[in-house]
């Protein structure tokens, strides 16, 4: 069955296409045409002047719809994935906070199974910890934080099919070995929950750590060491030109002016948008998986208000915040939500842009950037166009 999307402003790798159309066949984009003349036998979908952009690729998300990926069950995974799908996330890398090995193994088993299903939006598993600096624990469970343990991570990396990313603090003993082991198994090592200084960041980058987890959060900026300034992790990451970053673009974890600054310095090609959302995201209630966490001021906090714990943002909100609060052009905000994470996670051959031959992951935003339509692998998920 052919579907033809017409009367939309289509974001292509070459820029905006006015008066064109997208032809979808099955779960693939068959063509992006310069004309919107009807195709015989195609079901026509009128975009009604909306922005037609690639579906969001979420590379850091802990849960949604009241469920957390740390639960490790099929039900929890399905509920959380579906919740975010309805807000424009058409591809997802479920994230576990610092966990025990049995918890990781259970989540890996579930992730492997769900990834194997036809047209699955799940692209792989992301481990945030437990190899972190305890002084930057944030909302991580402190009892599980430690330095890298080769006897733990080596077997997990060897037997995993779904593991695609692992976050770690590179100042810890054994870090370089951990980073190299991740790279050998095709897993992206990312710097996070860290107090690494420039030499440590540089050494980690040289070893293969090329990404930074929730940039500006759980890492220091420049600080005083007696009368001298010490380069913080943030400045060190800025200085490493090849390092990519992700920013929680809810306007709270990173203020809008800083979102714009990251975009200006790192650029579209090295900046991805993430929600870092918890179970209470994409839900109509205040469901929280972690009893240590409260929901206040539009964000998740530790109950003692000592730190932010995660967001309640969804993919559509990330784009709106970047455009409406940080002054980032819409096309760049959309690229940072799709193209850049696709390239970072090495799935750009099939995801992240509206091109012939790629997966039919398409969302639409009205002039106010409210989500009006979601298509995932050719399947209609949300349609508010009627």
Short mmCIF file of C-alpha atoms in Angstrom, two decimals:
data_model
loop_
_atom_site.label_atom_id
_atom_site.label_comp_id
_atom_site.label_asym_id
_atom_site.label_seq_id
_atom_site.Cartn_x
_atom_site.Cartn_y
_atom_site.Cartn_z
CA UNK A 1 0.00 0.00 0.00
CA UNK A 2 1.40 3.36 -1.05
CA UNK A 3 0.92 6.45 1.09
CA UNK A 4 1.58 9.98 -0.15
CA UNK A 5 2.13 12.90 2.21
CA UNK A 6 1.28 16.21 0.52
CA UNK A 7 0.81 19.88 1.42
CA UNK A 8 3.62 19.95 3.98
CA UNK A 9 6.90 21.74 4.44
CA UNK A 10 9.35 18.83 4.19
CA UNK A 11 12.79 18.88 5.83
CA UNK A 12 15.29 17.11 3.58
CA UNK A 13 19.09 16.87 3.90
CA UNK A 14 19.23 19.65 1.29
CA UNK A 15 16.89 21.93 3.24
CA UNK A 16 13.17 22.67 3.23
CA UNK A 17 11.11 21.40 0.33
CA UNK A 18 7.91 23.33 -0.40
CA UNK A 19 5.21 21.84 -2.59
CA UNK A 20 6.73 18.37 -2.63
CA UNK A 21 5.56 15.04 -1.28
CA UNK A 22 6.79 11.91 0.47
CA UNK A 23 5.81 8.52 -0.89
CA UNK A 24 5.84 5.68 1.64
CA UNK A 25 5.67 2.02 0.68
CA UNK A 26 5.42 -0.46 3.53
CA UNK A 27 7.94 0.55 6.19
CA UNK A 28 10.22 2.53 3.86
CA UNK A 29 10.31 5.93 2.20
CA UNK A 30 9.98 5.16 -1.50
CA UNK A 31 10.67 8.70 -2.68
CA UNK A 32 10.78 12.36 -1.70
CA UNK A 33 9.34 14.08 -4.76
CA UNK A 34 9.43 17.67 -5.93
CA UNK A 35 5.75 17.49 -6.81
CA UNK A 36 2.61 16.74 -4.86
CA UNK A 37 0.60 15.58 -7.86
CA UNK A 38 -1.43 12.55 -6.76
CA UNK A 39 0.04 9.11 -7.41
CA UNK A 40 -2.33 6.50 -8.72
CA UNK A 41 -3.35 4.02 -6.06
CA UNK A 42 -1.79 5.95 -3.18
CA UNK A 43 -3.55 6.87 0.04
CA UNK A 44 -3.17 10.63 0.34
CA UNK A 45 -2.34 12.24 3.68
CA UNK A 46 -2.79 16.02 3.76
CA UNK A 47 -0.20 17.59 6.09
CA UNK A 48 -2.24 20.83 6.12
CA UNK A 49 0.82 23.07 6.01
CA UNK A 50 2.66 21.36 8.89
CA UNK A 51 6.42 20.93 9.11
CA UNK A 52 7.19 17.35 8.02
CA UNK A 53 10.43 16.20 9.68
CA UNK A 54 12.30 13.00 10.56
CA UNK A 55 11.13 11.11 13.64
CA UNK A 56 13.08 11.73 16.82
CA UNK A 57 15.88 9.36 17.86
CA UNK A 58 16.14 9.15 21.65
CA UNK A 59 19.57 8.02 22.84
CA UNK A 60 19.13 8.68 26.58
CA UNK A 61 15.80 7.91 28.26
CA UNK A 62 15.04 6.01 31.48
CA UNK A 63 11.31 5.46 31.16
CA UNK A 64 7.89 6.89 30.53
CA UNK A 65 4.22 6.21 30.91
CA UNK A 66 4.81 5.32 34.53
CA UNK A 67 7.37 2.58 33.84
CA UNK A 68 11.17 2.45 34.10
CA UNK A 69 13.53 0.41 31.94
CA UNK A 70 15.37 -0.68 35.10
CA UNK A 71 12.40 -2.95 35.77
CA UNK A 72 13.75 -5.06 32.95
CA UNK A 73 10.40 -6.61 31.99
CA UNK A 74 8.79 -6.73 28.56
CA UNK A 75 5.76 -4.90 29.90
CA UNK A 76 7.83 -2.04 31.32
CA UNK A 77 9.80 -1.70 28.07
CA UNK A 78 6.68 -1.76 25.90
CA UNK A 79 4.76 0.79 27.99
CA UNK A 80 7.66 3.24 28.19
CA UNK A 81 8.54 2.93 24.50
CA UNK A 82 4.93 3.39 23.42
CA UNK A 83 4.54 6.42 25.70
CA UNK A 84 7.45 8.21 24.02
CA UNK A 85 6.41 7.05 20.56
CA UNK A 86 3.23 9.06 20.96
CA UNK A 87 5.32 12.21 21.49
CA UNK A 88 7.51 11.89 18.40
CA UNK A 89 10.26 9.43 19.43
CA UNK A 90 10.27 6.90 16.60
CA UNK A 91 13.59 5.22 17.55
CA UNK A 92 14.83 4.66 21.06
CA UNK A 93 17.81 3.42 23.06
CA UNK A 94 16.39 2.45 26.49
CA UNK A 95 18.66 3.57 29.34
CA UNK A 96 19.48 1.90 32.65
CA UNK A 97 20.82 3.97 35.53
CA UNK A 98 23.59 2.39 37.59
CA UNK A 99 22.43 -1.20 38.06
CA UNK A 100 23.61 -4.57 39.29
CA UNK A 101 24.86 -7.18 36.84
CA UNK A 102 21.68 -9.32 37.18
CA UNK A 103 19.55 -6.24 36.43
CA UNK A 104 21.66 -5.47 33.37
CA UNK A 105 21.43 -9.07 32.17
CA UNK A 106 17.65 -9.09 32.50
CA UNK A 107 17.31 -5.83 30.61
CA UNK A 108 19.65 -7.12 27.90
CA UNK A 109 17.55 -10.26 27.49
CA UNK A 110 14.37 -8.20 27.17
CA UNK A 111 15.98 -5.72 24.82
CA UNK A 112 17.36 -8.48 22.56
CA UNK A 113 13.91 -10.04 22.31
CA UNK A 114 12.06 -6.81 21.53
CA UNK A 115 14.68 -5.61 19.04
CA UNK A 116 14.12 -8.80 17.04
CA UNK A 117 10.43 -8.00 16.51
CA UNK A 118 9.42 -6.63 13.09
CA UNK A 119 9.59 -2.82 12.81
CA UNK A 120 10.76 -2.46 16.42
CA UNK A 121 11.55 1.14 17.47
CA UNK A 122 14.16 -0.19 19.93
CA UNK A 123 17.66 0.12 18.49
CA UNK A 124 19.79 -0.95 21.46
CA UNK A 125 20.49 -0.64 25.16
CA UNK A 126 22.29 2.23 26.91
CA UNK A 127 23.97 1.75 30.29
CA UNK A 128 24.44 4.90 32.37
CA UNK A 129 26.87 3.59 34.97
CA UNK A 130 27.68 2.13 37.42
CA UNK A 131 31.30 3.18 36.77
CA UNK A 132 31.02 6.78 37.98
CA UNK A 133 32.65 9.27 40.30
CA UNK A 134 30.70 9.08 43.59
CA UNK A 135 31.16 12.84 44.06
CA UNK A 136 29.02 13.36 40.94
CA UNK A 137 26.44 10.66 41.65
CA UNK A 138 23.43 12.91 41.17
CA UNK A 139 20.35 10.68 41.22
CA UNK A 140 22.34 7.47 40.67
CA UNK A 141 22.02 4.89 43.45
CA UNK A 142 25.25 5.52 45.41
CA UNK A 143 25.64 1.97 46.74
CA UNK A 144 26.10 0.64 43.21
CA UNK A 145 28.67 3.18 42.01
CA UNK A 146 32.26 1.94 41.61
CA UNK A 147 35.31 1.91 39.34
CA UNK A 148 35.27 -0.34 36.26
CA UNK A 149 35.49 -4.05 37.04
CA UNK A 150 36.83 -6.02 34.06
CA UNK A 151 35.38 -9.27 35.38
CA UNK A 152 31.95 -7.62 35.14
CA UNK A 153 32.03 -5.61 31.94
CA UNK A 154 34.03 -7.96 29.72
CA UNK A 155 31.49 -10.85 29.83
CA UNK A 156 28.60 -8.40 29.31
CA UNK A 157 30.27 -6.84 26.29
CA UNK A 158 31.17 -10.23 24.83
CA UNK A 159 27.72 -11.78 25.03
CA UNK A 160 25.54 -8.75 24.35
CA UNK A 161 23.93 -8.14 20.98
CA UNK A 162 21.86 -5.14 22.08
CA UNK A 163 24.37 -3.11 24.13
CA UNK A 164 25.24 0.01 22.11
CA UNK A 165 26.47 2.59 24.63
CA UNK A 166 28.03 2.67 28.09
CA UNK A 167 28.68 5.82 30.17
CA UNK A 168 31.66 6.08 32.53
CA UNK A 169 33.86 8.57 34.41
CA UNK A 170 37.31 8.46 32.80
CA UNK A 171 39.25 9.57 35.87
CA UNK A 172 38.59 6.23 37.56
CA UNK A 173 41.27 3.53 37.68
CA UNK A 174 40.98 1.08 34.81
CA UNK A 175 39.13 3.56 32.60
CA UNK A 176 41.34 3.35 29.53
CA UNK A 177 41.02 -0.43 29.46
CA UNK A 178 37.24 -0.12 29.81
CA UNK A 179 37.01 2.42 26.99
CA UNK A 180 39.12 0.29 24.64
CA UNK A 181 37.07 -2.82 25.46
CA UNK A 182 33.83 -0.97 24.64
CA UNK A 183 35.25 0.17 21.31
CA UNK A 184 36.41 -3.36 20.46
CA UNK A 185 32.84 -4.57 20.85
CA UNK A 186 31.20 -1.73 18.92
CA UNK A 187 29.83 -0.02 22.04
CA UNK A 188 30.03 3.78 22.30
CA UNK A 189 31.84 4.87 25.49
CA UNK A 190 30.52 8.17 26.82
CA UNK A 191 31.83 10.44 29.57
CA UNK A 192 29.40 11.10 32.40
CA UNK A 193 28.97 11.69 36.16
CA UNK A 194 32.57 12.76 36.28
CA UNK A 195 35.10 15.22 37.66
CA UNK A 196 37.65 14.55 34.95
CA UNK A 197 40.27 17.22 34.26
CA UNK A 198 41.54 18.08 30.80
CA UNK A 199 44.37 15.51 30.69
CA UNK A 200 41.94 12.76 31.68
CA UNK A 201 39.33 13.85 29.15
CA UNK A 202 41.97 14.05 26.42
CA UNK A 203 43.38 10.60 27.26
CA UNK A 204 39.89 9.12 27.26
CA UNK A 205 39.10 10.74 23.93
CA UNK A 206 42.32 9.39 22.45
CA UNK A 207 41.29 5.91 23.65
CA UNK A 208 37.90 6.18 21.92
CA UNK A 209 35.55 8.04 24.29
CA UNK A 210 34.01 10.47 21.83
CA UNK A 211 30.68 11.41 23.40
CA UNK A 212 29.54 13.31 26.49
CA UNK A 213 26.46 12.35 28.55
CA UNK A 214 23.91 15.09 29.42
CA UNK A 215 26.46 17.83 28.82
CA UNK A 216 26.84 20.37 31.66
CA UNK A 217 25.00 18.05 34.07
CA UNK A 218 26.95 15.96 36.63
CA UNK A 219 30.27 17.46 35.54
CA UNK A 220 32.16 20.55 36.76
CA UNK A 221 32.86 23.77 34.93
CA UNK A 222 36.06 25.76 35.51
CA UNK A 223 36.83 26.13 39.23
CA UNK A 224 39.47 27.59 41.54
CA UNK A 225 42.25 25.47 43.02
CA UNK A 226 43.62 27.91 45.56
CA UNK A 227 44.64 30.94 43.49
CA UNK A 228 44.67 29.06 40.17
CA UNK A 229 41.91 28.15 37.74
CA UNK A 230 41.38 24.47 36.98
CA UNK A 231 39.87 23.47 33.66
CA UNK A 232 36.54 21.79 34.27
CA UNK A 233 35.18 18.76 32.43
CA UNK A 234 32.85 21.01 30.42
CA UNK A 235 35.66 23.17 29.02
CA UNK A 236 37.74 20.06 28.37
CA UNK A 237 34.95 18.57 26.25
CA UNK A 238 34.56 21.84 24.36
CA UNK A 239 38.31 21.74 23.66
CA UNK A 240 38.16 18.24 22.17
CA UNK A 241 36.79 19.18 18.76
CA UNK A 242 35.75 15.66 17.73
CA UNK A 243 33.69 15.00 20.86
CA UNK A 244 29.92 14.98 20.41
CA UNK A 245 27.56 16.06 23.18
CA UNK A 246 23.94 15.58 24.12
CA UNK A 247 21.89 18.21 25.89
CA UNK A 248 18.71 17.81 27.92
CA UNK A 249 16.74 20.49 26.09
CA UNK A 250 13.90 20.93 28.57
CA UNK A 251 15.03 24.49 29.36
CA UNK A 252 15.59 23.52 33.01
CA UNK A 253 18.53 21.10 33.17
CA UNK A 254 20.40 23.46 30.86
CA UNK A 255 19.10 27.06 30.65
CA UNK A 256 18.10 28.20 27.15
CA UNK A 257 21.03 30.60 26.76
CA UNK A 258 23.40 27.69 27.46
CA UNK A 259 21.55 25.47 24.99
CA UNK A 260 22.21 28.12 22.36
CA UNK A 261 25.85 28.42 23.42
CA UNK A 262 26.42 24.65 23.11
CA UNK A 263 24.79 24.74 19.67
CA UNK A 264 26.97 27.66 18.60
CA UNK A 265 30.22 26.04 19.77
CA UNK A 266 29.69 22.36 18.98
CA UNK A 267 27.37 22.86 16.02
CA UNK A 268 24.52 20.76 14.68
CA UNK A 269 26.81 17.91 13.63
CA UNK A 270 28.11 17.34 17.17
CA UNK A 271 25.03 18.15 19.29
CA UNK A 272 22.15 15.76 19.99
CA UNK A 273 18.95 16.38 21.91
CA UNK A 274 17.90 13.95 24.66
CA UNK A 275 15.12 13.89 27.22
CA UNK A 276 16.84 11.88 29.99
CA UNK A 277 13.24 11.34 31.10
CA UNK A 278 12.11 9.23 33.98
CA UNK A 279 9.03 7.04 34.41
CA UNK A 280 6.80 10.06 35.09
CA UNK A 281 7.38 11.45 31.59
CA UNK A 282 4.78 11.01 28.87
CA UNK A 283 2.10 10.25 31.44
CA UNK A 284 -0.95 12.14 32.66
CA UNK A 285 -0.21 11.45 36.31
CA UNK A 286 2.82 11.90 38.53
CA UNK A 287 3.95 8.28 38.43
CA UNK A 288 7.49 7.88 39.74
CA UNK A 289 9.49 4.67 39.71
CA UNK A 290 12.04 5.91 42.26
CA UNK A 291 10.68 6.88 45.71
CA UNK A 292 13.73 9.15 46.21
CA UNK A 293 12.45 11.43 43.45
CA UNK A 294 9.86 14.21 43.51
CA UNK A 295 8.23 16.09 40.65
CA UNK A 296 8.44 19.85 41.09
CA UNK A 297 8.84 22.93 38.88
CA UNK A 298 8.35 20.83 35.76
CA UNK A 299 11.33 18.59 36.47
CA UNK A 300 12.32 15.57 38.58
CA UNK A 301 14.43 16.28 41.66
CA UNK A 302 15.86 14.31 44.53
CA UNK A 303 13.47 14.66 47.44
CA UNK A 304 16.01 16.68 49.44
CA UNK A 305 16.35 19.04 46.42
CA UNK A 306 20.10 18.52 46.34
CA UNK A 307 20.13 17.70 42.62
CA UNK A 308 18.03 17.35 39.51
CA UNK A 309 17.16 13.71 38.96
CA UNK A 310 15.93 13.59 35.37
CA UNK A 311 13.36 15.24 33.20
CA UNK A 312 9.73 14.74 32.26
CA UNK A 313 10.41 16.03 28.75
CA UNK A 314 9.30 14.41 25.52
CA UNK A 315 10.83 14.68 22.04
CA UNK A 316 8.40 17.34 20.80
CA UNK A 317 9.16 19.51 23.83
CA UNK A 318 12.91 19.35 23.11
CA UNK A 319 12.36 20.81 19.66
CA UNK A 320 9.98 23.52 20.91
CA UNK A 321 12.38 24.55 23.68
CA UNK A 322 15.32 24.87 21.30
CA UNK A 323 13.36 27.00 18.85
CA UNK A 324 11.09 29.05 21.10
CA UNK A 325 13.39 29.59 24.09
CA UNK A 326 16.95 29.15 22.79
CA UNK A 327 16.49 30.78 19.38
CA UNK A 328 17.83 27.80 17.42
CA UNK A 329 16.48 27.49 13.84
CA UNK A 330 13.81 24.80 13.49
CA UNK A 331 15.72 22.84 10.87
CA UNK A 332 18.75 22.61 13.15
CA UNK A 333 16.68 21.63 16.20
CA UNK A 334 15.08 18.84 14.15
CA UNK A 335 18.46 17.65 12.85
CA UNK A 336 19.78 17.51 16.43
CA UNK A 337 16.77 15.36 17.35
CA UNK A 338 17.21 12.95 14.46
CA UNK A 339 20.20 13.20 12.13
CA UNK A 340 22.88 13.80 14.76
CA UNK A 341 21.87 11.00 17.15
CA UNK A 342 21.54 8.68 14.14
CA UNK A 343 25.11 9.45 13.14
CA UNK A 344 26.45 9.19 16.70
CA UNK A 345 24.78 5.80 17.18
CA UNK A 346 25.73 4.64 13.66
CA UNK A 347 22.21 4.10 12.31
CA UNK A 348 22.18 6.94 9.78
CA UNK A 349 22.17 4.42 6.94
CA UNK A 350 18.49 3.80 7.73
CA UNK A 351 17.36 6.49 10.19
CA UNK A 352 17.62 10.22 10.85
CA UNK A 353 16.58 11.87 7.57
CA UNK A 354 13.77 11.89 5.02
CA UNK A 355 15.33 10.17 2.01
CA UNK A 356 14.40 7.41 -0.40
CA UNK A 357 15.27 3.98 0.97
CA UNK A 358 15.25 5.01 4.62
CA UNK A 359 12.79 3.85 7.27
CA UNK A 360 9.45 5.63 7.20
CA UNK A 361 9.86 7.41 10.55
CA UNK A 362 8.08 10.74 10.10
CA UNK A 363 6.57 13.33 12.41
CA UNK A 364 4.70 16.57 11.77
CA UNK A 365 4.61 19.81 13.73
CA UNK A 366 2.10 22.61 13.30
CA UNK A 367 3.15 26.30 13.08
CA UNK A 368 3.26 26.44 16.90
CA UNK A 369 5.47 23.33 16.87
CA UNK A 370 2.80 21.19 18.49
CA UNK A 371 2.95 17.55 17.44
CA UNK A 372 0.18 16.63 15.00
CA UNK A 373 1.30 13.35 13.44
CA UNK A 374 3.62 10.39 14.09
CA UNK A 375 4.52 7.58 11.68
CA UNK A 376 6.93 4.85 12.80
CA UNK A 377 8.19 2.37 10.19
CA UNK A 378 5.17 3.19 8.04
CA UNK A 379 2.68 2.63 10.87
CA UNK A 380 0.47 5.57 11.87
CA UNK A 381 0.76 6.18 15.63
CA UNK A 382 -0.73 9.66 16.08
CA UNK A 383 -2.95 11.63 13.70
CA UNK A 384 -4.37 14.97 14.90
CA UNK A 385 -4.70 16.38 11.39
CA UNK A 386 -8.39 15.63 11.00
#
